[in-house]
Coordinates of C-alpha atoms in Angstrom, one line a residue:
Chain A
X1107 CA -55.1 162.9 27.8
X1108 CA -55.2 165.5 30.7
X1109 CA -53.0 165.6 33.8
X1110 CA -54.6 163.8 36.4
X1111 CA -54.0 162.5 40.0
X1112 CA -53.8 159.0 40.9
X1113 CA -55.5 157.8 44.1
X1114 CA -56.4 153.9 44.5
X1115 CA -59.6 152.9 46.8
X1116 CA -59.3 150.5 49.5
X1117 CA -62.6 149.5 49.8
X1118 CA -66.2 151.0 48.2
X1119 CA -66.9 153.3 51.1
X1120 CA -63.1 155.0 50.7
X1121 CA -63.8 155.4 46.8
X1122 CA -67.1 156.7 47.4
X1123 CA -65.9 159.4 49.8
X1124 CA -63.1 160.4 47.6
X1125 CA -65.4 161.1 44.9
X1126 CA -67.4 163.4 46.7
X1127 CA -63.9 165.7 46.5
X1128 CA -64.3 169.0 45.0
X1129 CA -62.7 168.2 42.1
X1130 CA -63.6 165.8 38.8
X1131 CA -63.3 162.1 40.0
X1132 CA -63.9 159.4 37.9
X1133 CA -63.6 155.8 39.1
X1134 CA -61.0 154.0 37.1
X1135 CA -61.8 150.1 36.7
X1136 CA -60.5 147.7 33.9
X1137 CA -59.7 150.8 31.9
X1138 CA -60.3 149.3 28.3
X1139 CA -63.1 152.4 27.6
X1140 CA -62.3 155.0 30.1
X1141 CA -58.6 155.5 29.2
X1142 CA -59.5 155.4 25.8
X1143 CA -61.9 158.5 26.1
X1144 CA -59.6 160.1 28.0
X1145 CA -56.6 159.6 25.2
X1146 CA -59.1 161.0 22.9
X1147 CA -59.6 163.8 25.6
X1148 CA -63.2 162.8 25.1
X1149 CA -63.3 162.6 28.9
X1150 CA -61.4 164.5 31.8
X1151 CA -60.8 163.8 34.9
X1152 CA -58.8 165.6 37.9
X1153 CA -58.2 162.5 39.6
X1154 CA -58.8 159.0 38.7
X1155 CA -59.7 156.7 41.6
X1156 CA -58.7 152.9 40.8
X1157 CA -60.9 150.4 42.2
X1158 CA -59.2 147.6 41.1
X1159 CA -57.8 146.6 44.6
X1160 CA -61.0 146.6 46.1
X1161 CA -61.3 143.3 47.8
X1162 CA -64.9 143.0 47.7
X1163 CA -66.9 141.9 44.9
X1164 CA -64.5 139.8 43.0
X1165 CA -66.3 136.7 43.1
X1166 CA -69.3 134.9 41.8
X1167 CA -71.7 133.7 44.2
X1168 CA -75.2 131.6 44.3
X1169 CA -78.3 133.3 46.1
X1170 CA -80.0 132.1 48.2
X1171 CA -83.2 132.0 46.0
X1172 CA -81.5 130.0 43.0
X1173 CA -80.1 132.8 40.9
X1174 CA -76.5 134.1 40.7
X1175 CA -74.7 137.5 41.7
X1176 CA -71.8 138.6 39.5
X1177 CA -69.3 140.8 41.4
X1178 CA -69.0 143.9 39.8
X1179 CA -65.2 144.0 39.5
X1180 CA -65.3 140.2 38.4
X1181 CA -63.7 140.2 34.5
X1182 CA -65.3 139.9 31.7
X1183 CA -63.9 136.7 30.6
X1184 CA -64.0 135.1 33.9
X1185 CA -67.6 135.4 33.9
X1186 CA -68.3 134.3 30.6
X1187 CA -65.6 130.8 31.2
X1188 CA -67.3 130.8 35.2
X1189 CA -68.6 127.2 35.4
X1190 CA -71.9 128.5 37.3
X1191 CA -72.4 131.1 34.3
X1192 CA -71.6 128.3 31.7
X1193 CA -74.2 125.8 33.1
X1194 CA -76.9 127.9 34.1
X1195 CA -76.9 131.2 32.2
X1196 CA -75.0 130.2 28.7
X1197 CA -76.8 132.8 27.3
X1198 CA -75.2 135.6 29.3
X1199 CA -71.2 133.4 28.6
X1200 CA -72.2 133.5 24.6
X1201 CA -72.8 137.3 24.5
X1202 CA -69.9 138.1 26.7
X1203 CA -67.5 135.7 24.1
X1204 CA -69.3 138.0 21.3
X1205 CA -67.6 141.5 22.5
X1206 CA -64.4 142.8 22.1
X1207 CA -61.3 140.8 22.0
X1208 CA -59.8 138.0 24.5
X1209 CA -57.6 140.7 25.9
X1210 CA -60.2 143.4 26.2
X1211 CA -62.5 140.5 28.1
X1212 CA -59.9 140.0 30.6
X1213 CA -59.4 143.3 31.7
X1214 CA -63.0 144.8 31.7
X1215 CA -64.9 144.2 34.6
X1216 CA -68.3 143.2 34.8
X1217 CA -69.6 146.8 36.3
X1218 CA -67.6 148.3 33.3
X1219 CA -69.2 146.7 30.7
X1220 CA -72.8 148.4 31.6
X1221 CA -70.7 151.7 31.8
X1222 CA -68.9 151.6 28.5
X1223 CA -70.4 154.7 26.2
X1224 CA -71.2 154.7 22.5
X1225 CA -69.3 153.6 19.6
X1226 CA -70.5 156.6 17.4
X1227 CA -68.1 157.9 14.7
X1228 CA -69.3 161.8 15.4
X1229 CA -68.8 161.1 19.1
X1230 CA -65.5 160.2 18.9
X1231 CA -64.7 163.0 16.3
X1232 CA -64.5 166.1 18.5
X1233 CA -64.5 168.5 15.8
X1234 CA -68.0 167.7 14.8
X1235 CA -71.5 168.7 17.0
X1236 CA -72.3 165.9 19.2
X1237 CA -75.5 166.2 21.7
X1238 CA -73.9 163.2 23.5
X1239 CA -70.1 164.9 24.0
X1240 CA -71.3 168.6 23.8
X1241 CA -75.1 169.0 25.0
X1242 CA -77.1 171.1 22.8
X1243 CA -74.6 171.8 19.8
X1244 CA -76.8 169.1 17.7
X1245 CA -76.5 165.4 16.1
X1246 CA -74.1 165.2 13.3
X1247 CA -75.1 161.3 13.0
X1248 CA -78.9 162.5 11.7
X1249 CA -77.8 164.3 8.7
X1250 CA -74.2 162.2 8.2
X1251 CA -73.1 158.2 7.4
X1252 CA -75.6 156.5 9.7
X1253 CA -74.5 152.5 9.4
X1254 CA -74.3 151.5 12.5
X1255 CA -76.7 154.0 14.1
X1256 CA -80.3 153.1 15.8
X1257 CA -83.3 152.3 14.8
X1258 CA -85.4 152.1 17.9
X1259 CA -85.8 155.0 20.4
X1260 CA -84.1 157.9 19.2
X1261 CA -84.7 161.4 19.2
X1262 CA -83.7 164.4 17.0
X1263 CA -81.1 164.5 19.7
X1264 CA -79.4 161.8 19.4
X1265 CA -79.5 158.3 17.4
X1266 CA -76.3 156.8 18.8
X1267 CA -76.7 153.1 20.1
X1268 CA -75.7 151.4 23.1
X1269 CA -72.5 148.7 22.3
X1270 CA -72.5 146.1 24.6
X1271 CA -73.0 142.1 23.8
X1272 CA -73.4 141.6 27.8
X1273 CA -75.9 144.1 28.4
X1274 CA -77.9 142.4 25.4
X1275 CA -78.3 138.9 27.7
X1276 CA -78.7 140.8 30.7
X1277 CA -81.6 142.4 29.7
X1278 CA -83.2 139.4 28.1
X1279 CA -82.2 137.9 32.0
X1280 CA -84.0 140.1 33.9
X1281 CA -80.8 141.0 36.0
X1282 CA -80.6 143.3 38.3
X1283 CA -78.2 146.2 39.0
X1284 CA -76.5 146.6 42.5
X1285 CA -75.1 150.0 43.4
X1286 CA -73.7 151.7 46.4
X1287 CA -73.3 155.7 47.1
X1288 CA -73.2 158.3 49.2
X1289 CA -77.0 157.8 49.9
X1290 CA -76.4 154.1 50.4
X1291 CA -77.1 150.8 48.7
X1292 CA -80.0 150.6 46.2
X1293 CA -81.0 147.7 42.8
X1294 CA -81.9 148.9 40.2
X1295 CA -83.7 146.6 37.8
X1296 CA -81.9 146.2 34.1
X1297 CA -84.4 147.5 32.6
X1298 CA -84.1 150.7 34.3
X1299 CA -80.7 151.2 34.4
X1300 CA -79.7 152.7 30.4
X1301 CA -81.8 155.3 29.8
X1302 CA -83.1 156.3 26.1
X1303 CA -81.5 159.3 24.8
X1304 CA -84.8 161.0 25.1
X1305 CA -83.7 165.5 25.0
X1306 CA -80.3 164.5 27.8
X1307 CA -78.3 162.1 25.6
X1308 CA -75.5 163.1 27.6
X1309 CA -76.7 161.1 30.3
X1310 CA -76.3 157.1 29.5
X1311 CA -77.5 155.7 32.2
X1312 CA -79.8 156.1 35.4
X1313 CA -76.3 156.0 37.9
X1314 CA -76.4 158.9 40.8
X1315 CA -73.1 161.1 41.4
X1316 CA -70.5 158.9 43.3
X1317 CA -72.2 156.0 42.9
X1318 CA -70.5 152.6 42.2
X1319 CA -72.0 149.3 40.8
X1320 CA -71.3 146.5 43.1
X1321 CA -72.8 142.9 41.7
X1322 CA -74.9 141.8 39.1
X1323 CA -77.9 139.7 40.5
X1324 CA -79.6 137.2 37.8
X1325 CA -82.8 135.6 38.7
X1326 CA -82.8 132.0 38.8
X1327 CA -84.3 131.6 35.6
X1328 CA -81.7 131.4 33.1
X1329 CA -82.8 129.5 30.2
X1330 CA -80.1 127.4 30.0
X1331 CA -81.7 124.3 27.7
X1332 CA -82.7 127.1 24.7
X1333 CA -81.1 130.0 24.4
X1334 CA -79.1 131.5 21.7
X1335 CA -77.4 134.6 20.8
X1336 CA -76.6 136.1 17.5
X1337 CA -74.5 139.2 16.4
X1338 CA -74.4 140.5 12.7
X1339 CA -71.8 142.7 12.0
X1340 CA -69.3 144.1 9.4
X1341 CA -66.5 141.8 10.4
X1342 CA -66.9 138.3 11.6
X1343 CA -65.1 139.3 14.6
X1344 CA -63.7 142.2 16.5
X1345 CA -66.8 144.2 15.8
X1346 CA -69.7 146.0 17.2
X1347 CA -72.9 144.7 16.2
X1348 CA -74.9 145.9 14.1
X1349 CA -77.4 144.1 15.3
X1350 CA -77.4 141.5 17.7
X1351 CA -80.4 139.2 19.5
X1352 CA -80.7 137.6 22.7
X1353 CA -83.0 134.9 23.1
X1354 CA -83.9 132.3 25.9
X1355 CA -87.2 130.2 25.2
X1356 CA -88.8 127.9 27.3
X1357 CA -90.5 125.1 26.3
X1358 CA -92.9 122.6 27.0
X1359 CA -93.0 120.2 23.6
X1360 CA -93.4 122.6 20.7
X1361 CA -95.4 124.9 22.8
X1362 CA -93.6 128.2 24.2
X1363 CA -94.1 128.8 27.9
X1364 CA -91.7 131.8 28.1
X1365 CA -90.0 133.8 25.6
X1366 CA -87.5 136.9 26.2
X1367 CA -86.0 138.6 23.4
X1368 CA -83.4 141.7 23.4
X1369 CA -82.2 143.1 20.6
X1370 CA -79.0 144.8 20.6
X1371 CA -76.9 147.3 18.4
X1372 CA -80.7 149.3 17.5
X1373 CA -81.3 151.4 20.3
X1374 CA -79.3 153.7 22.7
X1375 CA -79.9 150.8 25.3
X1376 CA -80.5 146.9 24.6
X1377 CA -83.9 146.5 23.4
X1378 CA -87.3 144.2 25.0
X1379 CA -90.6 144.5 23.7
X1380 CA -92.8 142.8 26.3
X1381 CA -95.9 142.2 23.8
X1382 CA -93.9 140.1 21.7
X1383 CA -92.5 137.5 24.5
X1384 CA -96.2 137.9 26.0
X1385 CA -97.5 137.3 22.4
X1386 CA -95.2 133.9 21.6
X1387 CA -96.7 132.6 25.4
X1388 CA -98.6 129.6 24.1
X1389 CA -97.8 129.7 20.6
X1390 CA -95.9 126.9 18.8
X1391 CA -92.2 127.6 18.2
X1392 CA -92.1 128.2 14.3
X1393 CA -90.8 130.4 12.0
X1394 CA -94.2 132.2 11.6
X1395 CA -94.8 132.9 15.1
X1396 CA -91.4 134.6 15.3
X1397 CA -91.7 136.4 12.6
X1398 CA -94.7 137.9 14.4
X1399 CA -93.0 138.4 17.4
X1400 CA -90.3 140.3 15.1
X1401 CA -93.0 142.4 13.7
X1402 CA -94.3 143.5 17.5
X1403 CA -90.5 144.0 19.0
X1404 CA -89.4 146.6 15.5
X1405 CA -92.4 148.0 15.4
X1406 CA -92.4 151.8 15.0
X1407 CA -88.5 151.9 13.7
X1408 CA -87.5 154.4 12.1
X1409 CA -84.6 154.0 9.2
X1410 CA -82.7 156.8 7.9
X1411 CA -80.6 157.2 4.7
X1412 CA -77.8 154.6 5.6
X1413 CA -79.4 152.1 8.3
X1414 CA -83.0 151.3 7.0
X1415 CA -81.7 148.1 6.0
X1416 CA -81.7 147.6 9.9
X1417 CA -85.6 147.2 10.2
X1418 CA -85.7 144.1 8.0
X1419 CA -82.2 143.2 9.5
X1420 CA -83.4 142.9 12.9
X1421 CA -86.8 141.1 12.4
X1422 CA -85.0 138.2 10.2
X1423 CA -82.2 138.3 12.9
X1424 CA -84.9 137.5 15.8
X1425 CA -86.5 135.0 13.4
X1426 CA -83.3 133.3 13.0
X1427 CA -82.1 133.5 16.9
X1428 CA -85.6 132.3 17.8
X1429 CA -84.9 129.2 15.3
X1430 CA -81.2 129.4 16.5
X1431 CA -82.3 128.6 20.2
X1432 CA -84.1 125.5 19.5
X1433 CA -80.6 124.0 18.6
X1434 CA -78.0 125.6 20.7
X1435 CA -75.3 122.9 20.4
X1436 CA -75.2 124.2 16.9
X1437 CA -73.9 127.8 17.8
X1438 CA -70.7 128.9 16.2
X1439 CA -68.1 130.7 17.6
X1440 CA -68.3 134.5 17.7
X1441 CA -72.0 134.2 17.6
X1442 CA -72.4 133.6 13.9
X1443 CA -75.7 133.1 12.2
X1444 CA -75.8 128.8 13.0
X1445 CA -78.9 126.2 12.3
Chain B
X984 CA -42.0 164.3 27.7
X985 CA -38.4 163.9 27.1
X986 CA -37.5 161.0 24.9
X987 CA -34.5 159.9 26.2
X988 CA -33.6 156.6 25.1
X989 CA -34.0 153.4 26.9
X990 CA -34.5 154.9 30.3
X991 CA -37.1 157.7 29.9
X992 CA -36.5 159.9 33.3
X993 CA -40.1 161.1 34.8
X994 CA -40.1 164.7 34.1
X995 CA -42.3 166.7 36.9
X996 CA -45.2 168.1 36.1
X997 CA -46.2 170.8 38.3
X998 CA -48.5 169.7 40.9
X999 CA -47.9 166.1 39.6
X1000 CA -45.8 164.1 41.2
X1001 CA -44.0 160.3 39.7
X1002 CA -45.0 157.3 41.8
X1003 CA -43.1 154.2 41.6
X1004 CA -44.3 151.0 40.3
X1005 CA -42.4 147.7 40.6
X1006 CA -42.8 145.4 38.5
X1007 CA -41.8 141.6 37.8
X1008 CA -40.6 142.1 34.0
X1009 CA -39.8 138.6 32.6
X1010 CA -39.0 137.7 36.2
X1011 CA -36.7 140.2 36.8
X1012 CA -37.5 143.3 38.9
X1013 CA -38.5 146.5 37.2
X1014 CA -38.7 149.7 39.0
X1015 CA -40.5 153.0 36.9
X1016 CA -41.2 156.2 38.3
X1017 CA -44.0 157.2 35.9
X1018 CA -46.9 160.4 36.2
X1019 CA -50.4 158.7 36.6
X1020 CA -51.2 158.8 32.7
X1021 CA -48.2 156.6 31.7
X1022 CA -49.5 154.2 30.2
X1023 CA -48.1 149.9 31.1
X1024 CA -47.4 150.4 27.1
X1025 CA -45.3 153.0 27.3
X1026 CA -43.9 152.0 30.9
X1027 CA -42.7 149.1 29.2
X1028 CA -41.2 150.9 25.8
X1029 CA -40.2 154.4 27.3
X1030 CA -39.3 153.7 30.7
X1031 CA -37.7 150.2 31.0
X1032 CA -36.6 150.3 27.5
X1033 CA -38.4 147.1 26.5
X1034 CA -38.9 148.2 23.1
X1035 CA -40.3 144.4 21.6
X1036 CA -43.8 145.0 22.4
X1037 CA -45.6 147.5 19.7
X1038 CA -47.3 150.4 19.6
X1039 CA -49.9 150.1 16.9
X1040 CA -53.1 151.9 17.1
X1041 CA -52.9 152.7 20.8
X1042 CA -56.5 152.7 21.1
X1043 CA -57.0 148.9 21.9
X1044 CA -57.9 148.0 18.5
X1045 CA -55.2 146.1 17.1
X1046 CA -53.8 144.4 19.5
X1047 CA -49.7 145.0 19.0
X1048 CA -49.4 145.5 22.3
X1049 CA -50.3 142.6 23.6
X1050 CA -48.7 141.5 27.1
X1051 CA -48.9 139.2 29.6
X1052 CA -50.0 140.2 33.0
X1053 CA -49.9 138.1 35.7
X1054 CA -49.8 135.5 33.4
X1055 CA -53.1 136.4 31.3
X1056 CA -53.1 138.3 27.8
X1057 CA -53.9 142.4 28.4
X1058 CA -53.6 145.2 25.9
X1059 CA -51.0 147.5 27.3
X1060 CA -51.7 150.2 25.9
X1061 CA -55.0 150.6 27.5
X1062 CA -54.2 150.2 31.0
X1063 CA -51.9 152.8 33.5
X1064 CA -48.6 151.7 34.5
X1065 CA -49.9 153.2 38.1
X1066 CA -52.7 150.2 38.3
X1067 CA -50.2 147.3 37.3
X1068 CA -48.0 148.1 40.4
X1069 CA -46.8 144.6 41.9
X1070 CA -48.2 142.7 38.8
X1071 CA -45.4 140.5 36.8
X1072 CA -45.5 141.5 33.1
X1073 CA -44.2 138.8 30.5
X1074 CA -42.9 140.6 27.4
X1075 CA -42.1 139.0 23.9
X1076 CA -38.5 139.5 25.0
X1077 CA -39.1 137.1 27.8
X1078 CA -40.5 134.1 26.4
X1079 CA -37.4 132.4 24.8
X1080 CA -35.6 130.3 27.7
X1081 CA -31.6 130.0 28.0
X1082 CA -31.2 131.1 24.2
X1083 CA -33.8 128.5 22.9
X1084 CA -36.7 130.0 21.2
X1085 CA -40.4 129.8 22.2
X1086 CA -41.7 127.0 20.7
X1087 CA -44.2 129.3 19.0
X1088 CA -41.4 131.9 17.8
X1089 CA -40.1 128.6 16.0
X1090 CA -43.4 127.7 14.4
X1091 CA -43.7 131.6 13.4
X1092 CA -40.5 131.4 11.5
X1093 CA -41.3 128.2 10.0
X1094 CA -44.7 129.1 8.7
X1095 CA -43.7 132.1 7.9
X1096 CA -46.2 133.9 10.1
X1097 CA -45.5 137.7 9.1
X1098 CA -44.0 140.1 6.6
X1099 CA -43.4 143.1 7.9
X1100 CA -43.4 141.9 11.9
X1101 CA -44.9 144.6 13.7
X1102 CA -47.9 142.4 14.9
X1103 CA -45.7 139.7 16.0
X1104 CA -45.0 140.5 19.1
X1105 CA -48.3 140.6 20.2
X1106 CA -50.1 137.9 18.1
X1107 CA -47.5 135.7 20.1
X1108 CA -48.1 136.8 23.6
X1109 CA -51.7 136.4 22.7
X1110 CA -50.9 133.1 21.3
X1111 CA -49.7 132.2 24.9
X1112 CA -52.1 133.8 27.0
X1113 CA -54.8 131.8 24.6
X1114 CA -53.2 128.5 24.4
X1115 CA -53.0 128.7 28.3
X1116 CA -56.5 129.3 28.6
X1117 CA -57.3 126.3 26.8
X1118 CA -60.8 127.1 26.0
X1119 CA -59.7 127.2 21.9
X1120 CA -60.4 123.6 20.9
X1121 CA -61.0 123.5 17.1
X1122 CA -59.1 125.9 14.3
X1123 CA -62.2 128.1 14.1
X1124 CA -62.3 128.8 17.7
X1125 CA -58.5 129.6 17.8
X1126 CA -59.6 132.1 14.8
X1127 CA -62.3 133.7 17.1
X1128 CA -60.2 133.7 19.6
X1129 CA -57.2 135.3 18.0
X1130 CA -59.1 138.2 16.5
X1131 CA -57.9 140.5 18.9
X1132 CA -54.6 140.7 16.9
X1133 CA -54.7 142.1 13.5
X1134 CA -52.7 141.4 10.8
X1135 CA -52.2 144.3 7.9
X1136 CA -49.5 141.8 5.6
X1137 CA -52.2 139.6 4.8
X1138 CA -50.5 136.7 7.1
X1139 CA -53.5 136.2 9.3
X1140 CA -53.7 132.4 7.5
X1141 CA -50.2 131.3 8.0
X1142 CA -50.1 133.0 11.7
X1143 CA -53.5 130.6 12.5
X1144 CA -50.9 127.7 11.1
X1145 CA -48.2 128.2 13.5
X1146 CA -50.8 128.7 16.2
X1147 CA -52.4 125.4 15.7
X1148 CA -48.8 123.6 15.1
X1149 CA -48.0 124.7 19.1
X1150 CA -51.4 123.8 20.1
X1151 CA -51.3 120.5 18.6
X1152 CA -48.3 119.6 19.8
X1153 CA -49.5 120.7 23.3
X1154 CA -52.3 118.3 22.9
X1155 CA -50.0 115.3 22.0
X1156 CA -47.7 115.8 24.9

């Protein structure tokens, strides 16, 4: 880890106005990532500016318009065991209890989470090229051990993916992003925010210098009466996903009025196919129709020499979540394959 | 670093100057002058000379260090001394009251929860922080929701024994 100075925020406006020092500033929140890069001297910083003592945006609020805003320094575990979060988005509480460990989910903060970078061996190995550590001295995960890499998006530049469990229900939530910087407050729509690794893999997500998330915002749709979420991985617990599957349905008998699926663990940002939730609109819930669905949302993967067996992976993972959702009482802890 | 033993002194770094943190250490007062990158872990080890809590993998994957903050389970090894300034820190040496073990320390022994002990420490602060949450309600949940600690003996099975021993005497209480 580099030397670095210490500075702590009093509010967003202070942190944002440090950051435009001429120095390297990096906001410092729950840590459990940042502090971790930087022990790995995979990340510098000059001065770290904590905005843990920040006294906005620590709570968890109702909007006015039925959904729910998640403070951005809120933790991780307070949101998933939040009894607004539990009742009316247990979708988004199942995928948070899927990541990391119960002391990791205490000290990350909601922002955090959407912040957190790759898992990728080769990024982590700082011997080796890496287009996400190193821009332009190439992708050692192309031609190397590619398990846990994506399936979904990449480019010869990169085919890291994207870890977060959170992120995976947020996108399938349509939530929206709420930042403030120098320039002043903006949303940004989930969607939008990650970015595909496209020829700038280096840059994770669609955040402007200085800028600091403030809230989470979730429509007030949250699919609370089917919803399910799945992670497959190498260990039952403790892991990243391999691949993991957001789903909220809703339904009117047997008939599917709404469908939203996100894959995660695939891509280099969770993963929505709007043709398939548009395709299952109308359709009877059965295994056949989300197997369809599957074939829509993987369509044009591409598998290298260690992680093919993702393809096939994902689409009976969505088949399963999809079957998963119509019984959610039945989930297991640690979002293990149930029903 | 120097690595004087228990009471590391800050060294200065030029242009980097110690701050002081004070802490409530097993509810006594702790006071560390520490450089920003000190980490709570080695605060704690180095600097107060609370040696009890581990240093495993130091990367937040095993979960050794385990503490209690403010009465919640952290990982202090991947948080800055710096940002727990004020916070009171409970530390395995801290849990036993007026000589009598921790109720889970007993069940530990008794199931003999560990071979070589270097998890211990932090599989029971975790066991704390978890039982205080109260969210754990069946054996599989308390497995899911101890997985943050990692056991390399092979004791994992007789650790979720003690565990549920505390917790089910909780419950009949």
């Amino acid at each position: 880890m580099n030397n670095f100075n210490y500075l702590r925020a009093s509010d967003v406006q202070d942190a944002i106005s440090q950051s435009a020092r001429e120095a390297d500033v990096k906001y410092l929140a729950g840590g459990t990532n940042l502090i971790d890069l930087m022990k790995y001297n995979l990340t510098r910083a000059d001065i770290l500016v904590d905005i843990n003592r920040i006294s906005d945006h620590r709570e968890i609020t109702e909007l006015p318009d039925g959904g729910l805003r998640l403070g951005a320094f809120v933790k991780n575990a307070a949101t998933a065991w939040n009894h607004l979060v539990e009742e009316h988005y247990p979708l988004l509480s199942k995928a948070i209890l899927a990541g990391a460990s119960a002391q990791i989910r205490n000290m990350a903060t909601n922002g955090g989470n959407l912040l957190q970078r790759t898992r990728c061996y080769y990024f982590y190995d700082a011997n080796v090229p890496c287009n996400k550590r190193e821009p332009g001295s190439g992708c050692s995960a192309i031609t190397g051990y590619q398990r846990i890499m994506a399936i979904l998006g990449t480019t010869e530049h990169c085919i890291a993916v994207f870890p977060s469990d959170m992120c995976v229900a947020l996108a399938a939530l349509d939530a929206v992003v709420q930042v403030e910087g120098p320039q002043g407050m903006r949303s940004i729509h989930f969607a939008d925010f990650h970015r595909l690794p496209g020829d700038t893999p280096h840059i994770d997500n669609n955040l402007k210098p200085g800028e600091i998330i403030t809230g989470i915002d979730l429509p007030a749709k949250g699919f609370s009466k089917n919803y399910s979420y799945l992670k497959l991985r190498d260990r039952n617990s403790y892991a990243f996903a391999l691949v993991s599957v957001a789903t909220g349905l809703e339904l009117d008998g047997e008939t599917i009025t709404d469908a939203r699926i996100a894959l995660g663990g695939v891509a280099h940002k969770p993963w929505r196919v709007a043709a398939a939730e548009d395709f299952l609109k109308g359709k009877t819930a059965s295994g056949e129709n989300f197997r369809q669905a599957a074939e829509i949302i993987v369509q044009g993967a591409v598998g290298y020499e260690h992680n093919a067996f993702k393809i096939e992976l994902a689409k009976r993972a969505i088949v399963r979540n999809c079957m998963m959702a119509l019984h959610p009482e039945s989930q297991l802890p640690g979002a293990q394959p149930s029903a | 670093m120097t690595t004087d033993y228990p009471d590391m002194q800050a060294e200065t770094v030029e242009n980097f100057t110690p701050q002081k943190v004070t802490l409530t250490v097993n509810q006594k007062p702790v006071e560390l002058e520490v450089l920003p990158w000190v980490s709570l872990l080695d605060g704690l080890r180095d600097y107060a000379g609370l040696t009890g809590t581990k240093k495993g993998c130091d990367h937040g994957q095993c979960g050794a260090c385990t503490v209690l903050c403010d009465g919640e389970r952290i990982l202090s090894c991947l948080t800055l001394a710096v940002m727990n300034d004020g916070s009171e820190i409970t530390t395995i040496e801290g849990i036993a009251q007026e000589g009598e073990l921790h109720p889970l320390q007993k069940a530990f022994i008794e199931h003999d929860a560990f071979q070589c002990g270097y998890c211990t420490p932090g599989q029971i602060c975790s066991a704390i922080g978890m039982l205080n949450e109260g969210k754990a309600k069946s054996r599989e949940e308390v497995k899911e929701l101890m997985s943050g600690n990692l056991c390399r003996c092979g004791a994992n099975t007789n650790i979720i024994d003690a565990i549920m021993e505390v917790k089910n005497q909780l419950a009949h209480e």
